[in-house]
CSV table of C-alpha atoms in Angstrom, one decimal:
chain,number,residue,atom,x,y,z
A,1,UNK,CA,-10.3,-10.6,-5.7
A,2,UNK,CA,-9.0,-9.3,-9.1
A,3,UNK,CA,-7.5,-12.3,-11.1
A,4,UNK,CA,-6.2,-10.4,-14.2
A,5,UNK,CA,-4.3,-7.3,-15.1
A,6,UNK,CA,-5.8,-5.6,-18.3
A,7,UNK,CA,-3.5,-4.2,-20.8
A,8,UNK,CA,-4.2,-1.3,-23.2
A,9,UNK,CA,-5.7,-3.5,-26.0
A,10,UNK,CA,-7.8,-5.3,-23.4
A,11,UNK,CA,-5.6,-8.4,-23.3
A,12,UNK,CA,-5.8,-9.8,-19.8
A,13,UNK,CA,-2.6,-11.4,-17.9
A,14,UNK,CA,-3.5,-13.7,-15.0
A,15,UNK,CA,-2.4,-11.7,-12.0
A,16,UNK,CA,-0.8,-14.7,-10.3
A,17,UNK,CA,1.7,-16.7,-12.4
A,18,UNK,CA,4.6,-19.2,-12.1
A,19,UNK,CA,8.2,-17.9,-11.6
A,20,UNK,CA,10.8,-20.3,-13.0
A,21,UNK,CA,14.0,-18.6,-11.7
A,22,UNK,CA,16.3,-20.9,-10.0
A,23,UNK,CA,14.3,-23.8,-11.0
A,24,UNK,CA,16.7,-26.6,-12.1
A,25,UNK,CA,16.0,-27.9,-15.7
A,26,UNK,CA,14.9,-31.3,-14.5
A,27,UNK,CA,12.6,-29.7,-11.8
A,28,UNK,CA,11.1,-27.1,-13.9
A,29,UNK,CA,9.6,-29.5,-16.5
A,30,UNK,CA,7.4,-31.1,-13.6
A,31,UNK,CA,6.8,-27.9,-11.9
A,32,UNK,CA,5.2,-26.3,-15.1
A,33,UNK,CA,3.3,-29.2,-16.2
A,34,UNK,CA,1.8,-29.6,-12.6
A,35,UNK,CA,1.1,-25.9,-12.4
A,36,UNK,CA,-0.8,-26.1,-15.7
A,37,UNK,CA,-2.7,-29.0,-14.6
A,38,UNK,CA,-4.0,-27.2,-11.4
A,39,UNK,CA,-4.9,-24.0,-13.3
A,40,UNK,CA,-1.9,-21.8,-13.7
A,41,UNK,CA,-2.1,-20.0,-17.0
A,42,UNK,CA,0.8,-17.4,-16.7
A,43,UNK,CA,4.5,-18.6,-16.9
A,44,UNK,CA,7.2,-16.3,-16.3
A,45,UNK,CA,10.6,-17.3,-18.0
A,46,UNK,CA,13.8,-15.7,-19.0
A,47,UNK,CA,16.7,-16.8,-21.2
A,48,UNK,CA,19.2,-16.2,-18.4
A,49,UNK,CA,17.5,-18.9,-16.2
A,50,UNK,CA,19.0,-21.5,-18.5
A,51,UNK,CA,15.8,-23.8,-18.4
A,52,UNK,CA,13.6,-22.5,-21.2
A,53,UNK,CA,13.9,-25.6,-23.2
A,54,UNK,CA,12.4,-27.7,-20.3
A,55,UNK,CA,9.7,-25.1,-19.9
A,56,UNK,CA,9.0,-25.4,-23.6
A,57,UNK,CA,8.7,-29.1,-23.4
A,58,UNK,CA,6.3,-28.7,-20.4
A,59,UNK,CA,4.1,-26.3,-22.3
A,60,UNK,CA,4.2,-28.5,-25.5
A,61,UNK,CA,3.3,-31.5,-23.4
A,62,UNK,CA,0.4,-29.7,-21.7
A,63,UNK,CA,-1.0,-28.5,-25.1
A,64,UNK,CA,-0.6,-32.2,-26.6
A,65,UNK,CA,-2.6,-33.6,-23.6
A,66,UNK,CA,-5.3,-31.2,-24.2
A,67,UNK,CA,-4.9,-29.4,-20.8
A,68,UNK,CA,-4.8,-26.1,-22.5
A,69,UNK,CA,-4.3,-24.3,-25.9
A,70,UNK,CA,-1.6,-21.8,-26.6
A,71,UNK,CA,-4.3,-19.2,-26.5
A,72,UNK,CA,-5.1,-20.1,-22.9
A,73,UNK,CA,-1.6,-19.4,-21.6
A,74,UNK,CA,0.3,-16.1,-20.8
A,75,UNK,CA,4.1,-16.6,-21.4
A,76,UNK,CA,6.7,-13.9,-20.5
A,77,UNK,CA,10.3,-14.1,-21.3
A,78,UNK,CA,13.2,-11.5,-21.0
A,79,UNK,CA,16.1,-10.2,-23.0
A,80,UNK,CA,19.4,-11.0,-21.4
A,81,UNK,CA,21.9,-8.2,-21.0
A,82,UNK,CA,24.4,-9.5,-23.5
A,83,UNK,CA,21.7,-8.9,-26.2
A,84,UNK,CA,21.2,-5.4,-25.7
A,85,UNK,CA,21.3,-3.1,-28.8
A,86,UNK,CA,18.5,-2.8,-31.6
A,87,UNK,CA,20.0,-5.4,-33.9
A,88,UNK,CA,20.4,-8.1,-31.2
A,89,UNK,CA,16.8,-8.2,-29.8
A,90,UNK,CA,15.1,-10.3,-32.4
A,91,UNK,CA,17.8,-12.8,-32.7
A,92,UNK,CA,17.7,-13.3,-29.0
A,93,UNK,CA,13.9,-13.5,-29.0
A,94,UNK,CA,14.0,-16.0,-31.8
A,95,UNK,CA,16.1,-18.1,-29.8
A,96,UNK,CA,13.9,-18.0,-26.7
A,97,UNK,CA,10.8,-18.6,-29.0
A,98,UNK,CA,12.6,-21.8,-30.5
A,99,UNK,CA,13.4,-23.0,-26.8
A,100,UNK,CA,9.9,-22.4,-25.7
A,101,UNK,CA,8.4,-24.0,-29.0
A,102,UNK,CA,6.3,-21.0,-29.4
A,103,UNK,CA,5.5,-18.7,-32.3
A,104,UNK,CA,5.1,-15.6,-30.1
A,105,UNK,CA,5.4,-14.4,-26.5
A,106,UNK,CA,2.5,-12.7,-24.6
A,107,UNK,CA,5.2,-10.5,-23.0
A,108,UNK,CA,8.9,-9.7,-23.6
A,109,UNK,CA,10.8,-7.6,-21.2
A,110,UNK,CA,14.4,-6.1,-21.1
A,111,UNK,CA,15.7,-8.0,-18.2
A,112,UNK,CA,17.9,-5.4,-16.6
A,113,UNK,CA,19.2,-1.8,-17.3
A,114,UNK,CA,22.7,-3.3,-17.7
A,115,UNK,CA,24.5,-4.2,-20.9
A,116,UNK,CA,27.0,-6.8,-21.2
A,117,UNK,CA,29.3,-8.0,-24.2
A,118,UNK,CA,27.9,-10.7,-26.3
A,119,UNK,CA,28.3,-14.1,-24.9
A,120,UNK,CA,28.7,-13.0,-21.2
A,121,UNK,CA,26.5,-14.8,-18.9
A,122,UNK,CA,27.7,-13.1,-15.6
A,123,UNK,CA,30.3,-10.3,-15.6
A,124,UNK,CA,33.5,-10.8,-13.6
A,125,UNK,CA,35.6,-7.7,-14.8
A,126,UNK,CA,35.2,-4.3,-16.4
A,127,UNK,CA,35.7,-5.5,-19.9
A,128,UNK,CA,32.6,-7.8,-19.7
A,129,UNK,CA,30.4,-4.6,-19.5
A,130,UNK,CA,29.2,-2.1,-22.1
A,131,UNK,CA,28.2,1.4,-20.6
A,132,UNK,CA,24.8,2.6,-21.5
A,133,UNK,CA,26.5,5.6,-22.9
A,134,UNK,CA,27.5,3.2,-25.9
A,135,UNK,CA,24.2,1.1,-26.0
A,136,UNK,CA,21.5,3.5,-24.9
A,137,UNK,CA,18.4,1.8,-23.5
A,138,UNK,CA,16.5,3.7,-26.2
A,139,UNK,CA,18.4,1.9,-28.9
A,140,UNK,CA,17.5,-1.5,-27.5
A,141,UNK,CA,13.9,-0.5,-27.0
A,142,UNK,CA,13.8,0.0,-30.8
A,143,UNK,CA,14.5,-3.7,-31.0
A,144,UNK,CA,11.8,-4.4,-28.6
A,145,UNK,CA,9.3,-2.3,-30.7
A,146,UNK,CA,10.3,-4.1,-33.8
A,147,UNK,CA,9.5,-7.6,-32.0
A,148,UNK,CA,6.0,-6.2,-31.2
A,149,UNK,CA,5.6,-4.9,-34.8
A,150,UNK,CA,6.6,-8.2,-36.2
A,151,UNK,CA,4.2,-10.0,-34.0
A,152,UNK,CA,6.8,-11.9,-32.1
A,153,UNK,CA,5.6,-10.4,-28.9
A,154,UNK,CA,2.2,-9.1,-28.1
A,155,UNK,CA,3.3,-6.8,-25.5
A,156,UNK,CA,6.7,-5.2,-24.3
A,157,UNK,CA,8.0,-3.9,-21.2
A,158,UNK,CA,11.2,-3.8,-18.8
A,159,UNK,CA,12.3,-5.4,-15.7
A,160,UNK,CA,14.3,-3.9,-12.8
A,161,UNK,CA,13.9,-0.2,-14.2
A,162,UNK,CA,13.9,2.7,-12.1
A,163,UNK,CA,11.8,6.0,-12.7
A,164,UNK,CA,14.5,7.7,-14.5
A,165,UNK,CA,15.2,4.9,-16.9
A,166,UNK,CA,11.4,4.6,-17.6
A,167,UNK,CA,11.2,8.3,-18.4
A,168,UNK,CA,14.2,7.8,-20.8
A,169,UNK,CA,12.3,5.2,-22.8
A,170,UNK,CA,9.0,6.9,-22.5
A,171,UNK,CA,10.6,10.1,-24.1
A,172,UNK,CA,11.3,8.6,-27.4
A,173,UNK,CA,9.1,5.4,-27.4
A,174,UNK,CA,6.6,4.7,-30.4
A,175,UNK,CA,5.3,1.9,-28.4
A,176,UNK,CA,5.4,2.6,-24.6
A,177,UNK,CA,6.4,0.0,-22.1
A,178,UNK,CA,3.5,-1.8,-20.6
A,179,UNK,CA,5.1,-3.6,-17.9
A,180,UNK,CA,7.9,-3.2,-15.3
A,181,UNK,CA,8.9,-6.3,-13.3
A,182,UNK,CA,10.7,-5.6,-10.1
A,183,UNK,CA,11.2,-7.0,-6.7
A,184,UNK,CA,8.2,-6.2,-4.4
A,185,UNK,CA,6.8,-7.8,-1.2
A,186,UNK,CA,5.6,-6.4,2.0
A,187,UNK,CA,9.2,-5.4,3.1
A,188,UNK,CA,9.9,-3.6,-0.2
A,189,UNK,CA,6.6,-1.8,-1.3
A,190,UNK,CA,8.1,0.7,-3.9
A,191,UNK,CA,5.2,3.1,-3.5
A,192,UNK,CA,6.8,6.0,-5.6
A,193,UNK,CA,7.6,3.7,-8.3
A,194,UNK,CA,4.1,2.2,-8.4
A,195,UNK,CA,2.6,5.6,-8.4
A,196,UNK,CA,4.8,6.5,-11.5
A,197,UNK,CA,4.0,3.5,-13.1
A,198,UNK,CA,0.2,3.8,-12.7
A,199,UNK,CA,0.3,7.5,-13.9
A,200,UNK,CA,2.1,6.2,-17.0
A,201,UNK,CA,-0.2,3.3,-17.7
A,202,UNK,CA,2.6,0.7,-16.9
A,203,UNK,CA,1.5,-2.3,-15.2
A,204,UNK,CA,3.9,-4.0,-12.5
A,205,UNK,CA,4.7,-7.6,-11.8
A,206,UNK,CA,6.3,-8.4,-8.4
A,207,UNK,CA,9.2,-10.9,-8.5
A,208,UNK,CA,10.4,-12.6,-5.1
A,209,UNK,CA,6.8,-11.7,-3.8
A,210,UNK,CA,7.6,-14.0,-0.8
A,211,UNK,CA,10.9,-12.5,-0.1
A,212,UNK,CA,13.9,-14.8,-0.4
A,213,UNK,CA,16.0,-17.2,1.8
A,214,UNK,CA,19.2,-15.5,0.9
A,215,UNK,CA,19.1,-13.5,4.1
A,216,UNK,CA,19.9,-15.6,7.3
A,217,UNK,CA,18.6,-13.0,9.5
A,218,UNK,CA,15.3,-14.2,10.8
A,219,UNK,CA,13.9,-10.6,11.0
A,220,UNK,CA,14.2,-10.4,7.4
A,221,UNK,CA,12.2,-13.7,6.9
A,222,UNK,CA,9.1,-12.3,5.5
A,223,UNK,CA,7.0,-15.6,6.2
A,224,UNK,CA,8.4,-15.5,9.9
A,225,UNK,CA,7.0,-12.0,10.5
A,226,UNK,CA,4.6,-11.9,13.4
A,227,UNK,CA,2.2,-9.4,11.6
A,228,UNK,CA,2.0,-11.7,8.7
A,229,UNK,CA,1.6,-14.8,10.8
A,230,UNK,CA,-1.3,-13.3,13.0
A,231,UNK,CA,-3.3,-12.1,10.0
A,232,UNK,CA,-2.6,-15.5,8.5
A,233,UNK,CA,-4.2,-17.3,11.4
A,234,UNK,CA,-7.1,-15.0,11.8
A,235,UNK,CA,-8.0,-15.5,8.0
A,236,UNK,CA,-7.3,-19.2,7.8
A,237,UNK,CA,-4.4,-18.5,5.3
A,238,UNK,CA,-0.8,-19.4,5.2
A,239,UNK,CA,1.7,-16.6,5.7
A,240,UNK,CA,2.7,-16.9,2.0
A,241,UNK,CA,-0.9,-16.3,0.9
A,242,UNK,CA,-1.0,-13.2,3.1
A,243,UNK,CA,2.2,-11.7,1.4
A,244,UNK,CA,0.9,-12.6,-2.1
A,245,UNK,CA,-2.7,-11.2,-1.5
A,246,UNK,CA,-1.1,-8.0,-0.2
A,247,UNK,CA,0.7,-7.4,-3.4
A,248,UNK,CA,-2.2,-8.6,-5.5
A,249,UNK,CA,-4.7,-6.4,-3.9
A,250,UNK,CA,-2.2,-3.4,-4.6
A,251,UNK,CA,-3.1,-4.2,-8.2
A,252,UNK,CA,0.4,-5.8,-8.8
A,253,UNK,CA,0.9,-9.3,-10.4
A,254,UNK,CA,2.9,-11.8,-8.5
A,255,UNK,CA,5.1,-14.7,-9.8
A,256,UNK,CA,6.0,-17.0,-6.8
A,257,UNK,CA,8.3,-19.7,-7.8
A,258,UNK,CA,7.8,-23.3,-6.6
A,259,UNK,CA,8.5,-26.8,-7.6
A,260,UNK,CA,6.5,-28.4,-5.0
A,261,UNK,CA,2.9,-29.3,-6.0
A,262,UNK,CA,1.3,-28.6,-2.5
A,263,UNK,CA,2.7,-25.0,-2.5
A,264,UNK,CA,1.9,-24.4,-6.2
A,265,UNK,CA,-1.7,-25.1,-5.1
A,266,UNK,CA,-1.6,-23.1,-2.0
A,267,UNK,CA,-0.1,-20.0,-3.9
A,268,UNK,CA,-2.9,-20.3,-6.6
A,269,UNK,CA,-5.5,-20.6,-3.9
A,270,UNK,CA,-4.5,-17.2,-2.7
A,271,UNK,CA,-7.0,-15.8,-5.3
A,272,UNK,CA,-9.8,-17.3,-3.1
A,273,UNK,CA,-8.9,-14.9,-0.4
A,274,UNK,CA,-9.3,-11.3,0.4
A,275,UNK,CA,-7.5,-9.2,3.1
A,276,UNK,CA,-9.5,-6.6,5.0
A,277,UNK,CA,-8.6,-2.9,5.0
A,278,UNK,CA,-7.2,-3.3,8.4
A,279,UNK,CA,-5.1,-6.2,7.3
A,280,UNK,CA,-3.8,-4.0,4.3
A,281,UNK,CA,-3.1,-1.1,6.7
A,282,UNK,CA,-1.0,-3.5,9.1
A,283,UNK,CA,0.9,-4.9,6.2
A,284,UNK,CA,1.7,-1.4,4.7
A,285,UNK,CA,3.5,-0.6,8.0
A,286,UNK,CA,6.0,-3.4,7.3
A,287,UNK,CA,7.7,-1.7,4.6
A,288,UNK,CA,11.6,-1.7,5.3
A,289,UNK,CA,12.8,-0.7,1.8
A,290,UNK,CA,14.6,-3.9,2.0
A,291,UNK,CA,15.8,-5.8,-1.2
A,292,UNK,CA,16.6,-9.4,-1.1
A,293,UNK,CA,18.0,-9.2,-4.6
A,294,UNK,CA,20.4,-6.3,-3.9
A,295,UNK,CA,21.9,-6.0,-7.5
A,296,UNK,CA,25.5,-5.8,-6.0
A,297,UNK,CA,26.4,-8.6,-8.4
A,298,UNK,CA,26.6,-6.0,-11.1
A,299,UNK,CA,29.4,-4.2,-9.3
A,300,UNK,CA,33.0,-4.7,-10.2
A,301,UNK,CA,35.9,-2.6,-9.5
A,302,UNK,CA,35.8,0.6,-11.8
A,303,UNK,CA,32.8,-1.0,-13.6
A,304,UNK,CA,30.1,1.3,-15.1
A,305,UNK,CA,27.2,0.2,-12.9
A,306,UNK,CA,26.5,0.2,-9.3
A,307,UNK,CA,23.4,-1.1,-7.4
A,308,UNK,CA,22.6,2.4,-6.5
A,309,UNK,CA,22.5,3.6,-10.0
A,310,UNK,CA,20.3,0.7,-10.9
A,311,UNK,CA,17.7,1.2,-8.3
A,312,UNK,CA,17.4,5.0,-7.7
A,313,UNK,CA,16.0,7.5,-10.0
């Protein structure tokens, strides 16, 4: 099975990484250190997760213990919405680098195509937002390009961008985005977006690749799906490994989050399994265009953003 995604300059990103979203600061340190010990080399972070200092401590400890060198690791982080605008990107990135105790990131992404007023963590009212007409994505992208040119990030990209937003950046970019990180799993396969990204030499990373427990509805529990469970049984895999393998075999990176060592290992061992063409066809039929992360949290009364405008080109 393919184990890396190759970038334009031949840098290679491990196709399976550790996600750190919603990992509590005290848990994330142990999770990152354990993950590196068992072979993970790709760590996905974000300023908004509020735990980059602990992630940085774990990376520093792993290097100190001689488990890895900085060069062995692929570290991604993301620019929060309250730091949009060309002049705000490098200060935000410098804070992330300080928290992670690193000199550079392997990949830096614009977290959402949503701009917030400086200092806003999560918006509650219209005045917390800045419309993109005032701070265009192309303006923020210039700051990302400066980060690349200064060597603070080796690669730059976006997250949660739709086709139109990507086209807007591509139209004026000096350095084109190399990554789009979006929700993807067998229930949300995003084939049109994947096709556009492939045509434009943009790689994809899937977040929530195992779905999410936010839906109580058991029909929407990815790992309870009968097709996935049947394939898992036939292939001596876990349902989680089947879901991850499906996305990986589509040429898309995955960043499952776990703080449980047994599950960290099980997720990593997905790379030792391969699904058949028949398995892939059965899984392709599971697409429900269902988002676990629906984006409705960006909607406030009379606000400038709707979930529909974020997702749909």
